[in-house]
Coordinates of C-alpha atoms in Angstrom, one line a residue:
Chain B
M1117 CA -33.7 28.9 -4.8
S1118 CA -33.6 31.0 -1.4
A1119 CA -30.5 32.1 -0.2
A1120 CA -30.9 29.5 2.7
A1121 CA -30.9 26.7 0.5
A1122 CA -27.9 27.7 -1.7
P1123 CA -24.8 25.7 -1.9
V1124 CA -21.9 27.1 0.0
L1125 CA -18.2 26.0 -0.6
A1126 CA -15.7 25.7 2.1
L1127 CA -11.8 25.8 1.6
S1128 CA -10.2 23.5 4.0
G1129 CA -7.0 22.2 5.5
G1130 CA -6.7 19.7 8.5
V1131 CA -8.1 19.8 11.9
G1132 CA -8.9 23.5 12.3
G1133 CA -10.9 23.7 8.9
A1134 CA -12.6 20.0 9.5
K1135 CA -14.0 21.5 12.9
L1136 CA -15.8 24.3 10.7
C1137 CA -16.7 22.3 8.3
L1138 CA -18.7 19.6 10.6
G1139 CA -20.2 22.8 11.9
L1140 CA -21.2 23.9 8.7
A1141 CA -22.7 20.2 7.8
D1142 CA -24.8 20.5 10.9
V1143 CA -26.6 23.9 9.8
L1144 CA -26.7 23.3 6.4
G1145 CA -27.4 19.3 6.1
P1146 CA -25.5 17.4 3.4
D1147 CA -26.6 18.6 0.1
L1148 CA -25.6 22.2 0.4
L1149 CA -22.1 21.9 1.9
H1150 CA -19.3 21.4 -0.6
I1151 CA -16.1 21.1 0.9
A1152 CA -12.5 22.1 -1.2
S1153 CA -9.6 20.2 0.3
N1154 CA -6.0 20.8 0.4
T1155 CA -4.2 17.9 -1.4
A1156 CA -0.8 19.9 -1.4
D1157 CA 0.3 17.8 1.7
D1158 CA -0.4 14.9 0.4
F1159 CA 2.4 12.3 0.0
E1160 CA 3.5 8.8 -0.8
H1161 CA 4.5 6.8 1.8
L1162 CA 5.3 3.0 1.6
G1163 CA 3.7 2.8 -1.6
L1164 CA 0.7 4.5 -0.5
T1165 CA -1.2 7.3 -1.4
V1166 CA -1.7 9.6 1.9
C1167 CA -4.1 12.5 2.2
P1168 CA -3.9 14.0 5.4
D1169 CA -6.4 16.5 5.0
I1170 CA -8.9 14.9 3.2
D1171 CA -8.8 12.3 5.4
T1172 CA -9.1 14.6 8.5
V1173 CA -12.0 16.0 7.1
L1174 CA -13.6 12.5 6.1
Y1175 CA -13.0 11.3 9.6
T1176 CA -14.1 14.4 11.3
L1177 CA -17.5 14.7 9.2
A1178 CA -18.2 10.9 9.6
G1179 CA -18.0 11.1 13.6
L1180 CA -14.7 8.8 13.6
S1181 CA -11.8 11.3 14.4
N1182 CA -9.9 10.9 17.5
A1183 CA -10.9 14.2 19.5
E1184 CA -8.6 13.8 22.3
Q1185 CA -5.6 13.6 20.4
G1186 CA -6.4 16.0 17.8
W1187 CA -5.7 13.9 14.7
G1188 CA -6.3 10.3 13.6
L1189 CA -9.2 8.0 14.4
A1190 CA -11.2 7.0 17.6
G1191 CA -10.3 3.6 18.5
E1192 CA -7.1 3.4 16.6
S1193 CA -4.5 0.7 17.1
W1194 CA -1.1 0.0 15.8
R1195 CA -0.4 -3.2 15.0
V1196 CA 1.0 -2.7 11.4
L1197 CA 3.1 0.0 12.7
G1198 CA 4.7 -2.5 15.6
A1199 CA 5.6 -5.0 12.6
L1200 CA 7.1 -2.2 10.6
A1201 CA 9.3 -1.2 13.5
G1202 CA 9.9 -5.1 14.1
L1203 CA 11.3 -5.2 10.6
G1204 CA 13.6 -2.7 11.5
V1205 CA 11.7 0.3 9.5
D1206 CA 11.8 3.9 10.5
T1207 CA 8.0 4.6 11.7
W1208 CA 8.4 8.4 11.7
F1209 CA 4.8 8.4 10.2
K1210 CA 2.2 7.3 12.6
L1211 CA 0.2 5.1 10.2
G1212 CA -2.9 3.5 12.5
D1213 CA -4.3 0.3 11.5
R1214 CA -8.0 1.8 10.8
D1215 CA -6.3 4.8 9.2
L1216 CA -4.2 2.3 6.8
A1217 CA -7.5 0.9 5.4
T1218 CA -8.3 4.2 4.2
H1219 CA -5.0 4.5 2.3
L1220 CA -4.8 0.8 1.1
W1221 CA -8.5 1.4 -0.2
R1222 CA -7.7 4.5 -2.1
T1223 CA -4.0 3.6 -3.5
G1224 CA -5.6 0.6 -4.9
Q1225 CA -8.4 2.4 -6.4
L1226 CA -6.0 4.9 -7.7
A1227 CA -3.5 2.1 -8.8
A1228 CA -6.8 0.5 -10.9
G1229 CA -7.4 4.2 -12.4
A1230 CA -9.7 5.9 -10.5
S1231 CA -9.3 9.7 -10.3
L1232 CA -8.8 10.9 -6.6
S1233 CA -11.8 13.0 -7.0
A1234 CA -13.9 9.4 -7.5
V1235 CA -11.9 7.9 -5.0
T1236 CA -13.2 10.4 -2.6
R1237 CA -16.4 10.8 -3.3
D1238 CA -16.6 6.7 -3.0
L1239 CA -14.7 7.2 0.4
V1240 CA -17.7 10.0 1.2
E1241 CA -20.4 7.4 0.6
R1242 CA -18.6 4.7 2.6
L1243 CA -18.3 6.3 5.4
G1244 CA -21.8 8.2 5.6
V1245 CA -20.0 11.8 5.2
P1246 CA -22.9 14.5 4.9
A1247 CA -21.2 16.8 2.5
H1248 CA -20.0 16.7 -1.1
L1249 CA -15.9 16.8 -0.7
Y1250 CA -13.4 17.3 -3.5
P1251 CA -9.7 17.3 -3.7
M1252 CA -8.9 20.5 -4.9
S1253 CA -7.5 18.9 -8.0
D1254 CA -6.9 15.3 -9.4
D1255 CA -3.5 16.2 -10.3
P1256 CA -0.6 15.8 -7.7
V1257 CA 0.4 19.2 -6.2
R1258 CA 3.0 18.9 -3.5
T1259 CA 4.2 21.7 -1.1
I1260 CA 8.1 22.1 -0.3
V1261 CA 9.0 24.1 2.6
H1262 CA 11.9 26.2 2.0
S1263 CA 13.8 26.1 5.7
D1264 CA 17.2 27.2 7.1
E1265 CA 17.9 23.4 6.5
G1266 CA 17.1 23.4 2.9
D1267 CA 14.0 22.2 1.2
L1268 CA 11.6 20.1 2.8
P1269 CA 8.6 18.0 1.4
F1270 CA 5.8 19.1 3.6
Q1271 CA 5.5 15.6 5.6
E1272 CA 9.1 15.4 5.9
Y1273 CA 9.0 18.8 7.7
F1274 CA 5.6 18.6 9.5
V1275 CA 5.9 15.1 10.6
R1276 CA 9.3 14.1 11.0
R1277 CA 11.0 17.3 11.8
Q1278 CA 8.4 18.4 14.0
C1279 CA 8.2 21.9 12.1
Q1280 CA 11.6 22.4 13.9
P1281 CA 13.3 23.9 11.2
A1282 CA 12.8 27.7 10.2
V1283 CA 10.7 28.5 7.5
T1284 CA 11.7 31.0 4.6
G1285 CA 9.0 30.4 2.2
F1286 CA 7.0 27.7 0.5
S1287 CA 6.5 26.4 -3.2
F1288 CA 4.2 24.0 -4.8
A1289 CA 5.4 21.5 -6.9
G1290 CA 2.9 20.8 -10.1
L1291 CA 0.9 23.8 -9.2
Q1292 CA 1.6 25.4 -12.8
E1293 CA 0.5 22.0 -14.2
A1294 CA -2.4 21.1 -12.0
R1295 CA -6.2 21.7 -12.8
L1296 CA -8.7 22.3 -10.3
Q1297 CA -11.1 19.9 -9.6
P1298 CA -14.0 20.1 -12.7
D1299 CA -16.6 20.2 -9.9
L1300 CA -15.1 22.8 -8.1
A1301 CA -14.7 24.9 -11.5
A1302 CA -18.5 24.1 -12.0
L1303 CA -19.9 24.9 -8.6
C1304 CA -18.2 28.6 -9.0
R1305 CA -20.2 29.1 -12.2
Q1306 CA -23.4 28.5 -10.5
P1307 CA -25.0 31.7 -10.1
A1308 CA -26.7 29.9 -6.8
L1309 CA -23.4 29.7 -4.9
A1310 CA -24.2 31.5 -1.7
G1311 CA -20.4 32.0 -1.1
V1312 CA -17.1 30.7 0.1
I1313 CA -16.2 30.0 3.5
I1314 CA -12.1 30.1 3.8
C1315 CA -12.0 28.1 7.1
P1316 CA -9.5 28.5 9.9
S1317 CA -6.8 26.8 8.3
N1318 CA -3.1 27.3 7.4
P1319 CA -2.9 30.2 5.1
F1320 CA 0.6 29.0 3.8
V1321 CA 0.2 25.5 3.3
S1322 CA -3.5 24.7 3.4
I1323 CA -5.3 27.8 1.6
D1324 CA -3.1 29.2 -0.7
P1325 CA -2.3 26.0 -2.7
I1326 CA -6.1 26.0 -3.5
L1327 CA -6.4 29.8 -4.1
Q1328 CA -3.8 29.5 -6.3
L1329 CA -4.5 26.9 -8.5
D1330 CA -5.6 27.9 -12.1
S1331 CA -6.0 31.0 -10.3
F1332 CA -8.8 30.2 -8.6
W1333 CA -8.9 33.2 -6.4
K1334 CA -9.4 35.3 -9.4
I1335 CA -12.5 33.4 -10.8
L1336 CA -14.0 34.0 -7.7
R1337 CA -13.1 37.7 -7.3
D1338 CA -14.1 38.1 -10.8
R1339 CA -17.4 36.9 -10.3
A1340 CA -17.8 38.6 -7.1
V1341 CA -18.5 35.5 -5.2
P1342 CA -18.9 36.2 -1.5
V1343 CA -16.0 35.2 0.5
V1344 CA -15.6 34.9 4.2
V1345 CA -12.5 34.0 6.0
V1346 CA -12.0 32.5 9.7
A1347 CA -8.9 34.0 10.9
P1348 CA -6.5 31.0 11.9
I1349 CA -4.7 33.3 14.6
V1350 CA -6.1 34.1 17.8
D1351 CA -4.8 36.2 20.2
G1352 CA -1.5 35.7 18.3
R1353 CA -1.3 31.9 18.7
A1354 CA -2.5 29.2 16.2
I1355 CA -4.9 27.0 17.8
K1356 CA -3.4 24.0 15.9
G1357 CA -0.4 23.4 13.6
P1358 CA 2.5 25.9 12.8
A1359 CA 1.2 28.9 11.3
A1360 CA 2.0 31.3 14.2
K1361 CA 5.7 29.8 14.2
M1362 CA 5.7 30.5 10.4
M1363 CA 4.4 33.7 10.8
A1364 CA 7.3 34.5 12.9
E1365 CA 10.1 33.0 11.0
L1366 CA 8.7 35.1 7.8
S1367 CA 8.7 38.3 10.0
M1368 CA 5.3 38.9 10.1
P1369 CA 2.5 40.2 12.7
V1370 CA 1.7 36.8 14.4
T1371 CA -2.1 38.3 14.7
A1372 CA -5.3 37.8 12.9
L1373 CA -4.1 41.6 11.3
G1374 CA -0.9 39.2 9.8
V1375 CA -3.1 37.3 8.2
A1376 CA -5.6 39.1 7.0
E1377 CA -2.6 41.6 5.6
Y1378 CA -1.2 38.5 3.6
Y1379 CA -4.5 37.8 2.0
A1380 CA -4.9 41.3 1.1
R1381 CA -1.5 41.7 -0.6
H1382 CA -1.7 38.4 -2.2
Y1383 CA -5.3 38.1 -3.3
P1384 CA -6.4 41.9 -3.5
G1385 CA -10.2 42.3 -3.5
L1386 CA -10.9 38.6 -2.9
V1387 CA -12.1 38.6 0.9
G1388 CA -15.3 40.4 1.6
T1389 CA -15.7 39.7 5.2
Y1390 CA -13.1 38.8 7.9
V1391 CA -13.8 36.7 11.0
I1392 CA -11.6 37.3 14.0
D1393 CA -12.3 36.2 17.7
H1394 CA -13.8 38.6 20.1
S1395 CA -10.3 38.6 21.8
D1396 CA -8.8 40.2 18.8
A1397 CA -11.2 43.1 19.1
N1398 CA -8.5 45.6 19.2
L1399 CA -7.4 44.4 15.7
V1400 CA -11.1 45.6 14.1
T1401 CA -9.8 49.0 12.8
A1402 CA -6.4 48.0 11.2
I1403 CA -8.4 45.2 9.5
S1404 CA -10.9 47.5 8.2
R1405 CA -8.1 49.4 6.3
L1406 CA -7.5 46.9 4.4
G1407 CA -11.0 47.1 2.8
M1408 CA -12.7 43.9 4.7
E1409 CA -15.7 44.0 6.7
V1410 CA -14.6 42.8 10.0
E1411 CA -16.9 40.8 12.3
L1412 CA -16.2 39.5 15.5
A1413 CA -17.0 35.8 16.6
A1414 CA -16.2 33.0 19.1
T1415 CA -13.8 31.3 16.8
I1416 CA -12.2 28.8 19.2
M1417 CA -14.1 25.5 18.4
R1418 CA -14.2 23.5 21.5
E1419 CA -17.4 21.7 21.6
R1420 CA -20.0 20.7 18.7
E1421 CA -22.2 23.6 19.7
D1422 CA -19.3 26.2 19.1
K1423 CA -18.6 24.6 15.8
Q1424 CA -22.1 25.1 14.6
A1425 CA -22.5 28.5 16.3
L1426 CA -19.7 29.9 14.2
A1427 CA -20.8 28.2 11.3
S1428 CA -24.2 29.7 11.3
F1429 CA -22.4 33.0 11.9
C1430 CA -20.2 32.5 8.9
L1431 CA -23.2 31.3 6.8
E1432 CA -25.4 34.5 8.0
L1433 CA -22.4 36.8 6.9
L1434 CA -22.8 35.2 3.3
R1435 CA -26.3 35.9 3.3
Q1436 CA -26.3 39.4 4.1
Chain J
M986 CA 35.9 -26.9 -2.3
S987 CA 34.4 -30.1 -1.3
A988 CA 31.2 -31.2 -2.4
A989 CA 29.9 -30.8 1.2
A990 CA 30.7 -27.0 0.9
A991 CA 29.2 -26.8 -2.6
P992 CA 26.3 -24.3 -3.1
V993 CA 22.5 -25.7 -3.9
L994 CA 20.0 -24.3 -5.5
A995 CA 16.0 -25.1 -4.3
L996 CA 13.5 -24.2 -6.6
S997 CA 10.3 -23.5 -4.3
G998 CA 6.8 -22.5 -4.5
G999 CA 4.7 -21.9 -1.2
V1000 CA 4.0 -23.9 1.9
G1001 CA 5.5 -27.5 0.8
G1002 CA 8.5 -25.9 -0.6
A1003 CA 9.7 -23.8 2.1
K1004 CA 9.3 -26.7 4.5
L1005 CA 12.1 -28.6 2.8
C1006 CA 14.1 -25.0 2.3
L1007 CA 14.0 -25.0 6.3
G1008 CA 15.4 -28.4 6.5
L1009 CA 18.2 -27.7 3.6
A1010 CA 18.9 -24.3 5.4
D1011 CA 19.4 -26.3 8.8
V1012 CA 21.6 -29.0 7.2
L1013 CA 23.5 -26.8 4.8
G1014 CA 23.8 -23.7 6.9
P1015 CA 23.3 -19.6 5.7
D1016 CA 25.7 -19.5 3.2
L1017 CA 25.3 -22.5 0.7
L1018 CA 21.4 -22.4 0.4
H1019 CA 20.4 -20.5 -2.8
I1020 CA 16.6 -20.5 -2.9
A1021 CA 14.6 -19.3 -6.4
S1022 CA 11.1 -18.4 -5.4
N1023 CA 8.4 -19.0 -7.8
T1024 CA 6.8 -15.3 -8.4
A1025 CA 4.1 -15.9 -10.9
D1026 CA 1.2 -15.9 -8.3
D1027 CA 2.5 -12.6 -7.1
F1028 CA -0.2 -10.2 -7.4
E1029 CA -1.2 -6.2 -6.8
H1030 CA -4.0 -6.2 -4.1
L1031 CA -5.0 -2.6 -2.8
G1032 CA -2.2 -1.1 -4.5
L1033 CA 0.0 -3.6 -2.9
T1034 CA 2.7 -5.8 -4.2
V1035 CA 2.1 -9.3 -2.6
C1036 CA 4.5 -11.8 -3.0
P1037 CA 2.9 -15.3 -1.5
D1038 CA 5.7 -17.5 -1.9
I1039 CA 8.6 -15.5 -1.3
D1040 CA 6.9 -14.4 1.9
T1041 CA 6.1 -17.8 2.8
V1042 CA 9.6 -18.7 2.5
L1043 CA 10.9 -15.8 4.5
Y1044 CA 8.3 -16.4 7.0
T1045 CA 8.9 -20.3 7.2
L1046 CA 12.9 -19.7 7.2
A1047 CA 12.8 -16.7 10.0
G1048 CA 10.5 -19.2 12.1
L1049 CA 8.0 -16.5 11.8
S1050 CA 5.2 -19.0 10.5
N1051 CA 1.9 -19.9 11.7
A1052 CA 2.5 -23.5 11.7
E1053 CA -1.2 -24.6 12.6
Q1054 CA -3.0 -22.4 10.1
G1055 CA -0.4 -23.7 7.2
W1056 CA -0.2 -20.2 5.8
G1057 CA 0.4 -16.3 7.2
L1058 CA 2.4 -15.6 10.6
A1059 CA 2.1 -16.7 13.8
G1060 CA 0.4 -14.3 16.3
E1061 CA -1.2 -12.4 13.5
S1062 CA -4.0 -9.8 14.0
W1063 CA -6.7 -8.6 11.5
R1064 CA -7.1 -4.5 12.1
V1065 CA -6.9 -3.5 9.0
L1066 CA -8.7 -6.3 7.5
G1067 CA -11.5 -5.4 9.8
A1068 CA -11.4 -1.6 9.0
L1069 CA -11.6 -2.5 5.1
A1070 CA -14.6 -4.4 5.9
G1071 CA -16.0 -1.7 7.9
L1072 CA -15.5 0.6 4.9
G1073 CA -17.9 -1.9 2.7
V1074 CA -14.8 -3.4 1.0
D1075 CA -14.6 -7.0 -0.1
T1076 CA -12.1 -8.4 2.0
W1077 CA -11.6 -11.7 0.0
F1078 CA -7.8 -11.7 0.4
K1079 CA -6.8 -12.3 3.9
L1080 CA -4.5 -9.9 4.8
G1081 CA -3.2 -10.0 8.6
D1082 CA -1.3 -7.0 10.3
R1083 CA 1.8 -8.1 10.2
D1084 CA 1.7 -9.4 6.9
L1085 CA 0.8 -6.0 5.8
A1086 CA 4.2 -4.6 6.7
T1087 CA 6.1 -6.5 4.5
H1088 CA 3.8 -5.9 1.5
L1089 CA 3.9 -2.0 2.5
W1090 CA 7.7 -2.1 2.8
R1091 CA 8.3 -4.2 -0.3
T1092 CA 5.6 -1.9 -2.1
G1093 CA 7.3 1.5 -0.7
Q1094 CA 10.8 0.2 -2.1
L1095 CA 9.7 -1.0 -5.5
A1096 CA 7.7 2.4 -5.8
A1097 CA 11.4 4.0 -5.1
G1098 CA 12.8 2.3 -7.9
A1099 CA 14.4 -1.0 -5.9
S1100 CA 14.4 -4.5 -8.0
L1101 CA 12.3 -7.0 -6.3
S1102 CA 15.5 -9.0 -5.9
A1103 CA 16.9 -6.0 -3.7
V1104 CA 13.7 -6.2 -1.7
T1105 CA 13.8 -9.6 -1.1
R1106 CA 17.2 -9.4 -0.1
D1107 CA 16.7 -6.7 2.3
L1108 CA 13.9 -8.6 3.8
V1109 CA 15.8 -11.6 4.3
E1110 CA 18.4 -9.5 6.1
R1111 CA 16.0 -7.4 8.5
L1112 CA 14.0 -10.9 9.0
G1113 CA 17.4 -12.8 9.8
V1114 CA 16.5 -15.6 7.2
P1115 CA 19.2 -18.3 6.9
A1116 CA 19.5 -18.3 2.8
H1117 CA 20.0 -16.4 -0.3
L1118 CA 16.5 -16.0 -1.5
Y1119 CA 15.7 -14.7 -5.1
P1120 CA 12.6 -14.1 -7.1
M1121 CA 12.8 -16.3 -10.2
S1122 CA 12.5 -12.7 -12.0
D1123 CA 12.8 -9.1 -11.3
D1124 CA 10.4 -9.0 -14.5
P1125 CA 6.6 -9.4 -13.7
V1126 CA 4.9 -13.0 -14.9
R1127 CA 1.8 -13.6 -13.8
T1128 CA -0.2 -17.3 -13.9
I1129 CA -3.6 -17.2 -15.9
V1130 CA -5.4 -20.2 -14.8
H1131 CA -7.7 -21.3 -18.0
S1132 CA -10.9 -23.1 -16.5
D1133 CA -14.3 -24.1 -17.3
E1134 CA -15.5 -20.6 -15.8
G1135 CA -12.8 -18.6 -18.1
D1136 CA -9.4 -17.3 -17.6
L1137 CA -8.8 -16.3 -14.0
P1138 CA -5.7 -14.7 -12.2
F1139 CA -4.1 -16.7 -10.0
Q1140 CA -5.1 -15.3 -6.7
E1141 CA -8.8 -15.1 -8.1
Y1142 CA -8.9 -18.9 -8.9
F1143 CA -6.9 -20.1 -5.6
V1144 CA -8.0 -17.5 -2.9
R1145 CA -11.5 -16.1 -4.1
R1146 CA -12.7 -19.0 -5.8
Q1147 CA -11.2 -21.7 -3.1
C1148 CA -9.7 -23.4 -6.3
Q1149 CA -13.4 -24.7 -7.2
P1150 CA -13.2 -23.9 -10.9
A1151 CA -12.0 -27.2 -13.0
V1152 CA -8.7 -26.5 -14.5
T1153 CA -8.0 -26.8 -18.2
G1154 CA -4.7 -25.2 -18.7
F1155 CA -2.4 -22.3 -17.4
S1156 CA -0.5 -19.8 -19.0
F1157 CA 2.1 -17.3 -17.8
A1158 CA 1.6 -13.6 -18.7
G1159 CA 5.0 -11.7 -19.0
L1160 CA 7.0 -15.0 -19.1
Q1161 CA 8.1 -14.7 -22.7
E1162 CA 9.6 -11.0 -21.8
A1163 CA 11.0 -11.7 -18.2
R1164 CA 14.3 -12.3 -17.8
L1165 CA 15.7 -15.0 -15.4
Q1166 CA 17.4 -13.5 -12.0
P1167 CA 20.7 -12.6 -12.8
D1168 CA 22.3 -14.2 -9.9
L1169 CA 20.2 -17.8 -10.7
A1170 CA 21.8 -17.2 -13.8
A1171 CA 25.4 -16.8 -12.7
L1172 CA 24.9 -19.9 -9.9
C1173 CA 23.9 -22.2 -12.9
R1174 CA 27.4 -21.2 -14.6
Q1175 CA 29.1 -21.8 -11.3
P1176 CA 31.3 -25.1 -11.8
A1177 CA 31.0 -25.7 -8.0
L1178 CA 27.1 -25.7 -7.9
A1179 CA 26.1 -29.2 -6.3
G1180 CA 23.1 -29.0 -8.0
V1181 CA 19.4 -28.4 -8.0
I1182 CA 16.4 -29.5 -5.8
I1183 CA 13.0 -29.2 -6.9
C1184 CA 10.9 -28.9 -3.8
P1185 CA 7.9 -30.5 -3.3
S1186 CA 5.9 -27.9 -4.8
N1187 CA 2.9 -27.4 -7.6
P1188 CA 4.5 -28.4 -10.6
F1189 CA 2.1 -26.3 -12.7
V1190 CA 1.8 -23.0 -11.2
S1191 CA 4.9 -23.2 -9.0
I1192 CA 7.7 -24.8 -10.7
D1193 CA 7.0 -24.6 -14.6
P1194 CA 7.0 -20.7 -14.2
I1195 CA 10.7 -21.0 -12.8
L1196 CA 11.8 -23.6 -15.5
Q1197 CA 10.3 -22.0 -18.2
L1198 CA 12.0 -18.6 -17.5
D1199 CA 14.7 -17.8 -20.3
S1200 CA 14.5 -21.9 -20.8
F1201 CA 16.4 -22.1 -17.2
W1202 CA 15.7 -26.1 -17.4
K1203 CA 17.5 -26.3 -20.7
I1204 CA 20.5 -24.3 -19.2
L1205 CA 20.6 -26.6 -16.5
R1206 CA 20.2 -30.1 -18.6
D1207 CA 22.8 -28.9 -21.0
R1208 CA 25.3 -28.0 -18.4
A1209 CA 24.6 -31.4 -16.6
V1210 CA 23.4 -29.9 -13.2
P1211 CA 22.3 -32.7 -11.3
V1212 CA 18.6 -32.5 -10.4
V1213 CA 16.7 -34.1 -7.8
V1214 CA 12.9 -33.7 -7.6
V1215 CA 10.7 -34.2 -4.4
A1216 CA 7.4 -35.8 -5.4
P1217 CA 4.4 -33.4 -4.3
I1218 CA 2.0 -36.3 -4.5
V1219 CA 2.2 -38.9 -2.0
D1220 CA -0.4 -41.7 -2.2
G1221 CA -2.5 -40.1 -4.7
R1222 CA -2.5 -36.7 -2.7
A1223 CA -1.2 -33.3 -2.6
I1224 CA 0.1 -32.8 1.1
K1225 CA -1.1 -29.0 0.5
G1226 CA -2.9 -27.1 -2.3
P1227 CA -4.8 -27.9 -5.8
A1228 CA -2.1 -30.0 -7.2
A1229 CA -3.9 -33.3 -7.2
K1230 CA -7.5 -31.5 -8.1
M1231 CA -5.6 -30.1 -11.1
M1232 CA -4.0 -33.5 -12.3
A1233 CA -7.4 -35.1 -12.1
E1234 CA -8.9 -31.9 -14.1
L1235 CA -6.3 -32.2 -16.5
S1236 CA -6.9 -36.0 -16.7
M1237 CA -3.3 -37.3 -15.6
P1238 CA -3.1 -39.7 -13.1
V1239 CA -3.1 -38.5 -9.5
T1240 CA 0.1 -39.9 -8.5
A1241 CA 3.7 -39.1 -8.1
L1242 CA 4.2 -41.2 -11.2
G1243 CA 2.0 -38.5 -13.0
V1244 CA 3.9 -35.8 -12.2
A1245 CA 6.9 -38.0 -13.0
E1246 CA 5.5 -38.2 -16.4
Y1247 CA 4.7 -34.7 -16.4
Y1248 CA 8.6 -33.6 -16.2
A1249 CA 9.7 -36.5 -18.4
R1250 CA 7.6 -34.9 -21.1
H1251 CA 7.9 -31.4 -21.0
Y1252 CA 11.6 -31.2 -19.6
P1253 CA 13.0 -34.2 -21.2
G1254 CA 16.5 -35.0 -19.7
L1255 CA 16.3 -32.7 -16.8
V1256 CA 15.3 -34.8 -13.7
G1257 CA 18.6 -37.0 -12.6
T1258 CA 16.6 -38.6 -9.6
Y1259 CA 13.1 -38.3 -8.2
V1260 CA 12.2 -39.2 -4.8
I1261 CA 8.9 -40.7 -3.7
D1262 CA 7.2 -41.3 -0.4
H1263 CA 7.9 -45.1 0.9
S1264 CA 4.2 -45.3 0.6
D1265 CA 4.6 -45.0 -3.2
A1266 CA 7.3 -47.8 -3.4
N1267 CA 4.9 -49.6 -6.1
L1268 CA 5.6 -46.6 -8.5
V1269 CA 9.5 -47.3 -8.5
T1270 CA 9.5 -49.5 -11.8
A1271 CA 7.1 -47.5 -13.9
I1272 CA 9.0 -44.1 -13.0
S1273 CA 12.6 -45.7 -13.6
R1274 CA 11.3 -46.4 -17.4
L1275 CA 11.2 -42.8 -17.6
G1276 CA 14.9 -42.4 -17.2
M1277 CA 15.2 -41.2 -13.5
E1278 CA 16.6 -42.7 -10.7
V1279 CA 14.2 -43.3 -8.2
E1280 CA 14.6 -42.9 -4.2
L1281 CA 12.3 -43.6 -1.5
A1282 CA 12.2 -41.4 1.8
A1283 CA 9.7 -40.1 4.0
T1284 CA 8.6 -37.2 2.2
I1285 CA 6.0 -35.9 4.5
M1286 CA 7.6 -33.1 6.4
R1287 CA 5.5 -32.8 9.8
E1288 CA 8.4 -31.8 12.5
R1289 CA 11.6 -30.0 12.1
E1290 CA 13.4 -33.6 12.3
D1291 CA 11.4 -34.6 9.3
K1292 CA 12.4 -31.2 7.1
Q1293 CA 16.2 -31.8 8.2
A1294 CA 15.8 -35.6 7.5
L1295 CA 14.6 -35.2 3.8
A1296 CA 17.0 -32.6 3.3
S1297 CA 19.9 -34.5 4.0
F1298 CA 18.8 -37.5 1.9
C1299 CA 18.5 -34.9 -1.1
L1300 CA 21.8 -33.5 -0.5
E1301 CA 23.3 -37.1 -0.2
L1302 CA 21.7 -37.7 -3.8
L1303 CA 23.4 -34.5 -5.0
R1304 CA 26.7 -35.9 -3.6
Q1305 CA 26.4 -38.9 -5.3

């Protein structure tokens, strides 16, 4: 198998990760792209099992996402949410009608005994998603945000409280008991695996849970799997989400260097190449000192071409 | 407490029962009407707990029901169902968007540990329903339809198969282990209870489960609680639903007499007064021979006034 036809594994959270996954799917085609999705921000709401990161990847790769809004589905409607409000229910979590169909189908299948992996594979087929997509685990793992207002389940922090509480740390309930999704474990034992791309997702709440599951990061490091990270911070800001705010509250430098230091400290020897935006060129020397190769690219993915270009760039790094 | 201010208990299935309950609520006011709802046609669908009979009573008494369609909610929309169909899911059970809000709220509350009684009481308050409404039990009871096509869960028979299989009998999974809802048990111990009205609902799948729970019918009979039944068959036809078809398949006479014989055989000594439609006056003598008082009334409830008139008539019978 040539390097060009080798499978690639992407680790992804929500919106930012899904953008790069879309580019990777465009470049690689459907058979070679494998995506491990964070499930630590999954939650149970109104009896439904909601998997925000899986769904963001599903919708983005199926061409169904609402690009303007940055989350959710295009052409979404809100009839059920309106009816819930009419019942006097607190509708803090915005469940659209189209989105609800996904949650209902998933919840029904899970109730009938299917694994989250099986339901995800089924949704990949139903939506025509051109990639292999896996939850990081079939076992529930749930992020708890430690904050100046106490411990909050992730969606309480993220959606209900709009990330306002200042974070002091994170823990992942269920992580110790959870097993890495079996296909992911098998993929990492494949000699053909070209490498792993860690998407520009939140390191604390999207990537940490995946890397820590069953010491996944040690398996990757000990097998010398090439790992490329795309920095989720550009010019001191997160493109989307609370990563920058969290870093400031954790007294970290809010830069791509800060994230690189975090990866180097928590996952020593894991990251081979670290991709930063051209605008952060001043950080190259400092990041290099952490023992990573540093590469400059255009990492802000507005258009489809931006996603494809960054994907091609990362794939080329794996090939080297 | 005068008889006029005494509580009344109505036993109800879906549409036909809910019509009489609406009339009873109009006549009695909100404090005196207690309704025991069949839950044996409840089912789990797409992870949701759906309670069709409870919801029909809720929606009817809240003034939200779709009178033209005969089921569901007025102003209903079908966005989620369309999205499920778009996912390639078999949408045999018609879940409207407004209706879904009820199922979601209920399922979420049940998942959080609330009893079906508590959720039902909560929905009564949220929807402004002018009555006390109880599930017959907080424990799951599920009707199994025995048919020439084998055993079918009730909603498979009723909705998916449109009542086409010929029935040979019924059983109620969980009935032996289920306990009568505690408030209903307490109500029947109240000396003030004016009596029980068995609404014009399907005797096999709506009323049997309620009467058989914890031998409820024996409690009522042994305490000599006045029981009035409104016949669900008028002029050889069921106003709504498969009762007449079922009776024919069970080789019963498809008449109000057939239903009276059924109650007399299965619940001897329970029914004090049996109300039939004027058009069935020819059946009076035969029904009287079963040991019931027979009364003639207009039992087809098209308009609100029809419901109120039949309700007043039944209440007057209890008072005698």
